[in-house]
Amino acid sequence: MGNKQLPGDNQFPGWTFVDDQGTFELINPEGNSYVYFPLVNPAGMMSSITPTLNGDAKLNQDTFLLLPVSVEDLHNVRSGRNFWVRINGEPWSVTGNSAQQISQVAVSPGETSLLQAGVLWHSVQRGHLQSGLTAKVVNFVPVGEDAVELMQVTLTNQGEEPLELVPIAAIPIFGRSADNLRDHRHVTSLLHQTTCHPYGVMVKPTMSFDERGHQINRLTYAVLGVDGDGNPPDSLTPLVEDFIGEGGSLAWPEAVVTEEPKVLQAPAVIDGYESIGALHFSPIRLAPGESKRYVLMLSILSEPADVDGLIERYGSQEKFALHLEANRTYWREELASLRFTHNNDRLDAWLGWVSLQPILRRLMGNSFLPYHDYGRGGRGWRDLWQDLLTLLLTQENGIDQLLLGNFAGVRMDGSNATIVGGGPGEFKADRNNIPRVWMDHGAWPLITTKLYLDLTGDLDLLLARQTYFKDHLSHRCQRTDWAWQPEDGTQLRSSSGEVVEGTILEHLLVQHLTAFFNVGEHHLIKMEGGDWNDAFDMAAERGESVAFSALYAGNLHTLSELCLALADAGTRDISLAAELLLLLDRVSDPVDYQSLTKKQDRLGAYFDRVQGRLSGDQVKLPLESVAADLDEKAAWLTDRIRGQEWLTDDQGLGWFNGYYDNQGERVEGQFPDGVRMTLTGQVFPLMCGIASEDQARAVVRAANAYLYDPNLNGHRLNTDFGISPPQLGRCFGFAFGHKENGAVFSHMAVMYAYALYQQGLAAEAWGVLAGLYRQSQDFPKSRIYPGIPEYFNPRGRGMYPYLTGSASWYLFTLLTEAFGVKGELGDLYLAPKLAAEQFEGSDSLRVQTMFAGKKLSVTYHNQNHLSFGDYQIGSLSINGIEQDLQAGSSSIRFSRQDVLTWPDDVQIVVNLV
């Protein structure tokens, strides 16, 4: 790897990349708090691991192999993976977890360690100074069907004298639901049946009891091990209390520090105690330069528990090496379809880790990492759609079916299911007695669907049919349909009992038409339970979201254009549920949009019509008429926001108000106690073309003046409102600068960059993206491994890494806006909006991506380092063949028919002049 960097890149100690595959290393990593690394496979095994091998391993909320940990547990709890060695009789932890080693970290490291990690594997090497023994521990979760984490310990004598060693693996087995960490921790240990197996310790609880009820347990939790040659351990200590001894601890256990530990042999069984996989291996004599390996298998096994098969597949150092290489190859191929090349190796490698994050979100949901210690796993409605953004850019097959399945969660009242099942298109009835509706949920499906249509040209998806979700909730969860019973199922039916299906276009219409009429006293869409900002959750009665009203206005216009595109493609009419005519009022019975009462009454009438079963009647409407209705609604809402919500202060700065609170008061503006401004309130008027060119530049000036924090390299979500009691949401009870109350929140910051690109403000947009990168990679401040976090706290620390929707939006924005490689209803469109700063140190930038089944490599040459607005496309070649261009153009379009005739690998070179 080279050392080329962006100006402002951190030059201080931290992680560094060591190859072109994203492998990074960090010296003495245990000197940093709150850092962890994810290990996962598509089969559902999920682990987190720290530099001292703390962290947990699990399948879901109810199935934890290792003790569940939150972020504060990483430095307070010692129930992690450990491997001890008695070196000439002296206890030493290869993970740094002995009482003596722990005591030295905070003062000065008593020994040197080195972390190396790649996609997705983790290793730590540590040296015992007095003896010359070094230990390297490698962990990964192999791709495949097994729920197993593999761990290899390599002991090497780098000293000058032979060493007498006694190796002991020590991994506590939690073996139950995370709920039991606080709920009946001891009682549930009484369910444990702990069995000594020749290769390790197995725990099979007799049953489980949690919110699912009392159930017979079918799972076995196991810690198994072999030496490098496949030999089993000599003996086992299967119980925690025997391992630590009276008065001992996991940081100084009796079974390690004494010469005569309490051990058992297979097939001993002990019931009713906390368990540990403590494996005592044969003592060894290690000559200078000699190494010895041990392979551990941390597994969750379904009935029948095939332990022998597990040992056969993984139980030797050669098999470990094969699976590690297969793991590296798998993840390398997963990330190969999207790569950026700047004159900055660190940025490009960092982007590779950002590319991994949407995959992690898809596999782990919003739970199961130490910061993400909430929820019970799975993803929310918004995640289903936003995580598809990157998947659409990197994978072409099967996306239409994922999209189609997601629409099965839409209710006929425009709301949606909030409990997402495990399979595609699977949604469950809401068990919550206080259901919540997020007003922005109806907007995201169209954004993702539009990207799919632009990349594929598959307008037929809009005509594909899908069911609607039905449960006991109606009127956007404000009422209960008492006629519905669980045995009726979760698919909407007609009065004749048939399952109702509608086109995808109809589903999108339902979501947007209900939103348009669901307005508060300022004619803007009601806040309900919140919008994108989950913590704006205390304004359900009188709150309104100007920000997302702007997004819905833009979406209504997009829907209008899609209706016309369908008409141009030969579909002149569309069949819709007859009930929907109430909301397509310009086609049937017009409503005065200036009348709040009439709009609300029309929506109420529609809700009453769709509360139970639908009539089953259909109406056929010309698509051009539907398009005209949608466009009129978009224009009305746009004009309302543009004319009513623009603000100025006594400094001559201007921006949009983003919200009305639960007292019906405008949230933003100049107040006696200072200026109140939100970033979200600016993003969507910019993104959807509501802001004029002058307003867009004014917003940038205001955002830089009031929201930008140079110490964090980014724009905060809001200024300090200082409101008590909060009238908009719980976030204003948070300390300012944390999470949703004024943090530099990556997701909205990236969407701000995307919105700036929409306005042609490329230099400003790149500044936002580059700032997030600089803050993320500045390890002494951010204290995170490569990637983008959810937000940065006031001290600059990156919070909630890995599982953030900002990663998808960052890649989407960089590819489609900065590099300008995008689709337009199936055609390929190159419209780069590159800033001069991106060419510092080089005349060229390149991106590799997929389009229409072709591997594209697009290179931009910019010898004069011009910014967007100052350059045009001077020449363009495809696989070395010059193309005819229209003079003076800054973009070029290729029809899908032409793209399909290209070879599989396409080199496009564009000269910007």
CSV table of C-alpha atoms in Angstrom, one decimal, residues 470-822:
chain,number,residue,atom,x,y,z
A,470,LYS,CA,-53.8,-6.8,7.4
A,471,ASP,CA,-54.0,-7.0,11.1
A,472,HIS,CA,-56.2,-5.5,13.9
A,473,LEU,CA,-54.9,-2.0,13.3
A,474,SER,CA,-56.6,0.5,11.1
A,475,HIS,CA,-56.8,4.3,10.4
A,476,ARG,CA,-53.0,4.5,10.5
A,477,CYS,CA,-53.0,2.6,13.8
A,478,GLN,CA,-55.4,5.1,15.5
A,479,ARG,CA,-58.2,2.5,15.6
A,480,THR,CA,-58.8,-1.2,16.1
A,481,ASP,CA,-60.6,-3.4,13.6
A,482,TRP,CA,-62.3,-5.7,16.1
A,483,ALA,CA,-63.6,-7.9,13.4
A,484,TRP,CA,-60.2,-9.1,12.5
A,485,GLN,CA,-58.9,-12.3,14.3
A,486,PRO,CA,-55.4,-13.8,14.1
A,487,GLU,CA,-56.8,-16.9,12.4
A,488,ASP,CA,-57.8,-14.6,9.5
A,489,GLY,CA,-54.1,-14.3,8.6
A,490,THR,CA,-52.2,-11.2,7.6
A,491,GLN,CA,-53.4,-10.7,4.1
A,492,LEU,CA,-56.1,-8.2,3.2
A,493,ARG,CA,-59.2,-9.8,1.9
A,494,SER,CA,-62.3,-8.7,-0.1
A,495,SER,CA,-65.9,-8.9,1.1
A,496,SER,CA,-66.1,-12.2,-0.9
A,497,GLY,CA,-63.2,-13.6,1.1
A,498,GLU,CA,-60.6,-13.5,-1.7
A,499,VAL,CA,-57.1,-12.2,-1.0
A,500,VAL,CA,-56.7,-8.7,-2.4
A,501,GLU,CA,-53.9,-8.0,-4.7
A,502,GLY,CA,-52.9,-4.7,-6.2
A,503,THR,CA,-50.1,-3.6,-8.6
A,504,ILE,CA,-46.9,-2.2,-7.1
A,505,LEU,CA,-47.9,1.1,-8.6
A,506,GLU,CA,-51.1,0.9,-6.6
A,507,HIS,CA,-49.2,0.2,-3.4
A,508,LEU,CA,-47.0,3.3,-4.1
A,509,LEU,CA,-50.2,5.4,-4.7
A,510,VAL,CA,-51.7,4.2,-1.5
A,511,GLN,CA,-48.6,5.3,0.5
A,512,HIS,CA,-48.4,8.7,-1.1
A,513,LEU,CA,-52.0,9.7,-1.5
A,514,THR,CA,-52.8,8.9,2.1
A,515,ALA,CA,-49.8,11.0,3.2
A,516,PHE,CA,-50.9,14.0,1.1
A,517,PHE,CA,-54.2,14.1,2.8
A,518,ASN,CA,-52.9,13.3,6.3
A,519,VAL,CA,-52.1,16.9,7.2
A,520,GLY,CA,-52.1,19.1,10.3
A,521,GLU,CA,-53.2,22.7,10.8
A,522,HIS,CA,-50.4,24.1,8.5
A,523,HIS,CA,-51.4,21.7,5.7
A,524,LEU,CA,-48.2,19.7,6.1
A,525,ILE,CA,-48.0,16.0,6.8
A,526,LYS,CA,-48.5,15.0,10.4
A,527,MET,CA,-45.6,13.8,12.5
A,528,GLU,CA,-47.6,10.9,14.0
A,529,GLY,CA,-45.0,8.8,15.9
A,530,GLY,CA,-42.0,10.3,14.3
A,531,ASP,CA,-40.2,10.6,11.0
A,532,TRP,CA,-36.6,9.5,10.0
A,533,ASN,CA,-35.6,10.9,13.4
A,534,ASP,CA,-37.0,8.3,15.7
A,535,ALA,CA,-36.5,10.6,18.6
A,536,PHE,CA,-39.0,13.2,17.2
A,537,ASP,CA,-41.7,11.1,19.0
A,538,MET,CA,-43.6,13.6,21.2
A,539,ALA,CA,-45.6,15.6,18.6
A,540,ALA,CA,-48.3,13.1,17.5
A,541,GLU,CA,-51.2,15.5,18.2
A,542,ARG,CA,-50.1,18.8,16.5
A,543,GLY,CA,-46.7,18.1,15.1
A,544,GLU,CA,-46.0,18.3,11.3
A,545,SER,CA,-42.9,17.4,9.4
A,546,VAL,CA,-42.1,20.0,6.8
A,547,ALA,CA,-38.9,18.1,5.9
A,548,PHE,CA,-40.6,15.0,4.9
A,549,SER,CA,-43.6,16.8,3.4
A,550,ALA,CA,-40.9,18.0,0.9
A,551,LEU,CA,-39.8,14.5,0.2
A,552,TYR,CA,-43.4,13.4,-0.4
A,553,ALA,CA,-43.9,16.3,-2.7
A,554,GLY,CA,-40.8,15.2,-4.7
A,555,ASN,CA,-42.1,11.6,-4.7
A,556,LEU,CA,-45.5,12.6,-5.9
A,557,HIS,CA,-43.8,14.2,-8.9
A,558,THR,CA,-41.7,11.1,-9.5
A,559,LEU,CA,-44.8,8.9,-9.4
A,560,SER,CA,-46.4,11.2,-11.9
A,561,GLU,CA,-43.4,10.8,-14.2
A,562,LEU,CA,-43.5,7.0,-13.8
A,563,CYS,CA,-47.2,6.9,-14.8
A,564,LEU,CA,-46.3,8.8,-18.0
A,565,ALA,CA,-43.3,6.5,-18.6
A,566,LEU,CA,-45.7,3.5,-18.4
A,567,ALA,CA,-48.1,5.2,-20.8
A,568,ASP,CA,-45.2,5.9,-23.2
A,569,ALA,CA,-44.2,2.2,-23.0
A,570,GLY,CA,-47.7,1.2,-24.1
A,571,THR,CA,-49.7,0.8,-20.9
A,572,ARG,CA,-52.4,3.4,-21.3
A,573,ASP,CA,-54.7,2.5,-18.3
A,574,ILE,CA,-54.3,1.1,-14.8
A,575,SER,CA,-56.8,-0.9,-12.7
A,576,LEU,CA,-57.0,0.3,-9.1
A,577,ALA,CA,-59.1,-0.6,-6.1
A,578,ALA,CA,-62.3,1.5,-6.3
A,579,GLU,CA,-61.7,2.9,-2.8
A,580,LEU,CA,-58.6,4.7,-4.0
A,581,LEU,CA,-60.8,7.0,-6.2
A,582,LEU,CA,-61.6,9.0,-3.0
A,583,LEU,CA,-57.9,10.1,-2.9
A,584,LEU,CA,-57.4,10.5,-6.7
A,585,ASP,CA,-59.8,13.4,-6.3
A,586,ARG,CA,-58.8,15.3,-9.5
A,587,VAL,CA,-60.0,12.2,-11.4
A,588,SER,CA,-63.3,11.9,-9.6
A,589,ASP,CA,-64.6,14.3,-6.9
A,590,PRO,CA,-62.1,17.3,-6.4
A,591,VAL,CA,-61.2,18.5,-2.9
A,592,ASP,CA,-60.3,22.0,-2.1
A,593,TYR,CA,-56.7,21.7,-0.9
A,594,GLN,CA,-56.9,25.0,0.9
A,595,SER,CA,-59.5,23.5,3.2
A,596,LEU,CA,-58.0,21.6,6.0
A,597,THR,CA,-61.3,20.1,7.1
A,598,LYS,CA,-62.2,18.9,3.6
A,599,LYS,CA,-58.9,17.2,3.2
A,600,GLN,CA,-59.1,15.5,6.6
A,601,ASP,CA,-62.7,14.5,6.0
A,602,ARG,CA,-61.8,12.9,2.7
A,603,LEU,CA,-59.0,10.9,4.3
A,604,GLY,CA,-61.3,9.8,7.1
A,605,ALA,CA,-63.9,8.6,4.6
A,606,TYR,CA,-61.2,6.6,2.8
A,607,PHE,CA,-60.0,5.1,6.1
A,608,ASP,CA,-63.6,4.0,6.9
A,609,ARG,CA,-63.9,2.3,3.5
A,610,VAL,CA,-60.7,0.3,3.9
A,611,GLN,CA,-60.9,-0.5,7.6
A,612,GLY,CA,-62.1,-4.1,7.2
A,613,ARG,CA,-62.5,-5.9,4.0
A,614,LEU,CA,-62.4,-4.2,0.6
A,615,SER,CA,-65.3,-4.3,-1.8
A,616,GLY,CA,-63.1,-6.0,-4.4
A,617,ASP,CA,-64.4,-3.6,-7.0
A,618,GLN,CA,-61.8,-2.2,-9.5
A,619,VAL,CA,-61.8,1.0,-11.6
A,620,LYS,CA,-59.8,1.5,-14.8
A,621,LEU,CA,-58.2,4.9,-15.1
A,622,PRO,CA,-56.0,6.5,-17.9
A,623,LEU,CA,-52.4,6.7,-16.6
A,624,GLU,CA,-52.2,10.3,-18.0
A,625,SER,CA,-55.1,11.3,-15.7
A,626,VAL,CA,-53.5,9.7,-12.7
A,627,ALA,CA,-50.2,11.5,-13.6
A,628,ALA,CA,-52.0,14.8,-13.8
A,629,ASP,CA,-53.6,14.3,-10.4
A,630,LEU,CA,-50.2,13.4,-8.8
A,631,ASP,CA,-48.5,16.3,-10.4
A,632,GLU,CA,-51.1,18.8,-9.2
A,633,LYS,CA,-50.7,17.5,-5.6
A,634,ALA,CA,-46.9,17.7,-5.9
A,635,ALA,CA,-47.1,21.3,-7.2
A,636,TRP,CA,-49.5,22.4,-4.4
A,637,LEU,CA,-47.4,20.9,-1.6
A,638,THR,CA,-44.2,22.3,-3.2
A,639,ASP,CA,-45.6,25.8,-3.4
A,640,ARG,CA,-46.9,25.6,0.2
A,641,ILE,CA,-43.4,24.8,1.5
A,642,ARG,CA,-41.6,27.2,-0.7
A,643,GLY,CA,-43.9,30.1,0.2
A,644,GLN,CA,-44.6,29.4,3.9
A,645,GLU,CA,-41.5,27.8,5.3
A,646,TRP,CA,-38.6,30.0,4.2
A,647,LEU,CA,-36.9,31.8,7.1
A,648,THR,CA,-34.4,34.6,7.4
A,649,ASP,CA,-32.6,36.0,10.4
A,650,ASP,CA,-31.0,39.3,11.4
A,651,GLN,CA,-27.7,38.1,9.9
A,652,GLY,CA,-29.2,37.9,6.5
A,653,LEU,CA,-29.0,34.1,6.5
A,654,GLY,CA,-31.9,32.0,5.2
A,655,TRP,CA,-33.1,28.4,5.6
A,656,PHE,CA,-36.2,26.3,5.7
A,657,ASN,CA,-38.3,25.5,8.8
A,658,GLY,CA,-38.4,21.7,9.1
A,659,TYR,CA,-41.0,21.1,11.8
A,660,TYR,CA,-44.0,22.2,13.8
A,661,ASP,CA,-44.1,20.9,17.4
A,662,ASN,CA,-46.8,19.5,19.5
A,663,GLN,CA,-48.1,23.0,20.4
A,664,GLY,CA,-48.4,23.8,16.7
A,665,GLU,CA,-45.4,26.2,16.9
A,666,ARG,CA,-42.7,26.5,14.2
A,667,VAL,CA,-39.6,24.8,15.5
A,668,GLU,CA,-36.9,26.7,13.6
A,669,GLY,CA,-35.9,30.3,13.2
A,670,GLN,CA,-34.5,33.1,15.3
A,671,PHE,CA,-35.7,33.0,18.9
A,672,PRO,CA,-34.8,35.2,21.9
A,673,ASP,CA,-32.4,32.4,23.2
A,674,GLY,CA,-30.7,32.0,19.8
A,675,VAL,CA,-31.1,30.5,16.4
A,676,ARG,CA,-32.8,27.1,15.9
A,677,MET,CA,-32.0,25.2,12.8
A,678,THR,CA,-32.1,21.5,11.7
A,679,LEU,CA,-30.1,19.8,9.0
A,680,THR,CA,-33.0,17.6,8.1
A,681,GLY,CA,-35.2,20.6,7.4
A,682,GLN,CA,-32.8,21.6,4.6
A,683,VAL,CA,-32.0,18.3,3.1
A,684,PHE,CA,-35.3,17.4,1.5
A,685,PRO,CA,-36.3,20.9,0.1
A,686,LEU,CA,-32.8,20.8,-1.6
A,687,MET,CA,-33.1,17.2,-2.7
A,688,CYS,CA,-36.5,17.5,-4.2
A,689,GLY,CA,-36.0,20.8,-6.1
A,690,ILE,CA,-38.2,22.9,-3.8
A,691,ALA,CA,-35.3,25.3,-3.0
A,692,SER,CA,-34.4,27.8,-5.7
A,693,GLU,CA,-30.8,28.2,-6.7
A,694,ASP,CA,-30.5,31.3,-4.5
A,695,GLN,CA,-32.1,29.5,-1.6
A,696,ALA,CA,-29.8,26.5,-2.0
A,697,ARG,CA,-26.7,28.7,-1.7
A,698,ALA,CA,-28.3,30.5,1.2
A,699,VAL,CA,-29.0,27.2,3.0
A,700,VAL,CA,-25.3,26.3,2.6
A,701,ARG,CA,-24.2,29.5,4.2
A,702,ALA,CA,-26.6,29.1,7.1
A,703,ALA,CA,-25.7,25.4,7.6
A,704,ASN,CA,-22.0,26.4,7.6
A,705,ALA,CA,-22.6,29.2,10.1
A,706,TYR,CA,-24.9,27.4,12.5
A,707,LEU,CA,-24.5,23.6,12.1
A,708,TYR,CA,-20.9,23.0,11.0
A,709,ASP,CA,-18.4,22.0,13.7
A,710,PRO,CA,-14.8,22.1,12.5
A,711,ASN,CA,-13.7,19.9,15.4
A,712,LEU,CA,-16.0,17.1,14.1
A,713,ASN,CA,-15.5,17.8,10.4
A,714,GLY,CA,-19.2,17.9,9.8
A,715,HIS,CA,-22.6,19.4,10.2
A,716,ARG,CA,-24.7,18.8,13.3
A,717,LEU,CA,-28.3,17.6,13.1
A,718,ASN,CA,-29.5,20.7,14.9
A,719,THR,CA,-28.4,23.7,16.9
A,720,ASP,CA,-28.9,23.6,20.7
A,721,PHE,CA,-32.6,24.1,21.2
A,722,GLY,CA,-32.4,23.9,24.9
A,723,ILE,CA,-36.1,23.1,25.1
A,724,SER,CA,-37.5,21.8,28.4
A,725,PRO,CA,-39.9,20.1,28.5
A,726,PRO,CA,-39.4,19.0,24.9
A,727,GLN,CA,-42.4,19.5,22.6
A,728,LEU,CA,-41.0,17.6,19.6
A,729,GLY,CA,-39.3,14.5,20.9
A,730,ARG,CA,-37.3,12.8,23.5
A,731,CYS,CA,-34.1,13.6,21.8
A,732,PHE,CA,-34.1,17.1,23.4
A,733,GLY,CA,-33.8,15.4,26.7
A,734,PHE,CA,-30.5,14.0,25.5
A,735,ALA,CA,-27.3,16.0,26.2
A,736,PHE,CA,-26.7,18.3,23.3
A,737,GLY,CA,-24.2,16.9,20.7
A,738,HIS,CA,-25.2,13.3,21.3
A,739,LYS,CA,-27.2,11.1,19.0
A,740,GLU,CA,-30.4,12.7,17.6
A,741,ASN,CA,-29.9,15.9,19.5
A,742,GLY,CA,-27.2,17.8,17.6
A,743,ALA,CA,-24.7,15.1,16.9
A,744,VAL,CA,-22.9,14.9,13.5
A,745,PHE,CA,-25.2,12.2,12.3
A,746,SER,CA,-23.7,10.4,9.4
A,747,HIS,CA,-26.9,9.3,7.6
A,748,MET,CA,-28.4,12.8,7.4
A,749,ALA,CA,-25.0,14.4,6.6
A,750,VAL,CA,-24.6,12.0,3.6
A,751,MET,CA,-28.2,12.8,2.5
A,752,TYR,CA,-27.2,16.5,2.8
A,753,ALA,CA,-24.3,15.8,0.4
A,754,TYR,CA,-26.7,14.0,-2.0
A,755,ALA,CA,-29.1,17.0,-1.9
A,756,LEU,CA,-26.3,19.4,-2.6
A,757,TYR,CA,-25.3,17.3,-5.6
A,758,GLN,CA,-28.9,17.6,-6.8
A,759,GLN,CA,-28.5,21.3,-6.7
A,760,GLY,CA,-25.3,21.2,-8.6
A,761,LEU,CA,-23.2,22.2,-5.6
A,762,ALA,CA,-20.5,19.6,-6.2
A,763,ALA,CA,-17.6,21.2,-4.3
A,764,GLU,CA,-19.8,21.7,-1.2
A,765,ALA,CA,-21.2,18.2,-1.5
A,766,TRP,CA,-17.7,16.6,-1.7
A,767,GLY,CA,-16.7,18.7,1.3
A,768,VAL,CA,-19.4,17.0,3.3
A,769,LEU,CA,-18.4,13.5,2.2
A,770,ALA,CA,-14.7,14.1,2.7
A,771,GLY,CA,-15.3,15.5,6.2
A,772,LEU,CA,-17.1,12.4,7.3
A,773,TYR,CA,-14.2,10.3,5.9
A,774,ARG,CA,-11.6,12.5,7.7
A,775,GLN,CA,-13.3,12.2,11.0
A,776,SER,CA,-13.9,8.5,10.7
A,777,GLN,CA,-10.3,7.7,9.8
A,778,ASP,CA,-8.8,10.0,12.4
A,779,PHE,CA,-8.3,7.2,15.0
A,780,PRO,CA,-7.0,9.2,17.9
A,781,LYS,CA,-10.4,11.1,17.8
A,782,SER,CA,-12.9,8.6,16.4
A,783,ARG,CA,-11.5,5.4,18.0
A,784,ILE,CA,-13.2,3.2,15.5
A,785,TYR,CA,-11.9,0.7,13.0
A,786,PRO,CA,-12.3,1.5,9.2
A,787,GLY,CA,-15.9,2.4,8.3
A,788,ILE,CA,-18.5,5.0,9.0
A,789,PRO,CA,-20.3,5.2,12.3
A,790,GLU,CA,-23.9,6.3,13.0
A,791,TYR,CA,-22.7,9.5,14.5
A,792,PHE,CA,-19.8,11.3,16.3
A,793,ASN,CA,-20.2,12.4,19.9
A,794,PRO,CA,-19.0,15.8,21.1
A,795,ARG,CA,-15.5,14.4,21.8
A,796,GLY,CA,-15.3,13.1,18.2
A,797,ARG,CA,-15.7,9.4,19.0
A,798,GLY,CA,-17.5,7.4,16.4
A,799,MET,CA,-20.6,5.8,17.9
A,800,TYR,CA,-22.6,2.8,16.8
A,801,PRO,CA,-20.2,1.6,14.1
A,802,TYR,CA,-21.0,-0.9,11.3
A,803,LEU,CA,-24.8,-1.1,11.4
A,804,THR,CA,-25.8,2.3,9.9
A,805,GLY,CA,-27.8,3.2,6.9
A,806,SER,CA,-25.3,6.0,6.1
A,807,ALA,CA,-23.0,3.5,4.5
A,808,SER,CA,-25.5,2.7,1.7
A,809,TRP,CA,-26.2,6.3,1.1
A,810,TYR,CA,-22.5,7.2,1.1
A,811,LEU,CA,-21.7,4.7,-1.6
A,812,PHE,CA,-24.9,5.5,-3.5
A,813,THR,CA,-24.1,9.2,-3.5
A,814,LEU,CA,-20.4,8.8,-4.4
A,815,LEU,CA,-21.2,6.5,-7.3
A,816,THR,CA,-24.3,8.1,-8.8
A,817,GLU,CA,-23.6,11.8,-8.1
A,818,ALA,CA,-19.9,12.4,-7.6
A,819,PHE,CA,-18.8,9.9,-10.2
A,820,GLY,CA,-22.1,10.3,-12.0
A,821,VAL,CA,-22.5,6.6,-13.1
A,822,LYS,CA,-26.3,6.0,-12.9
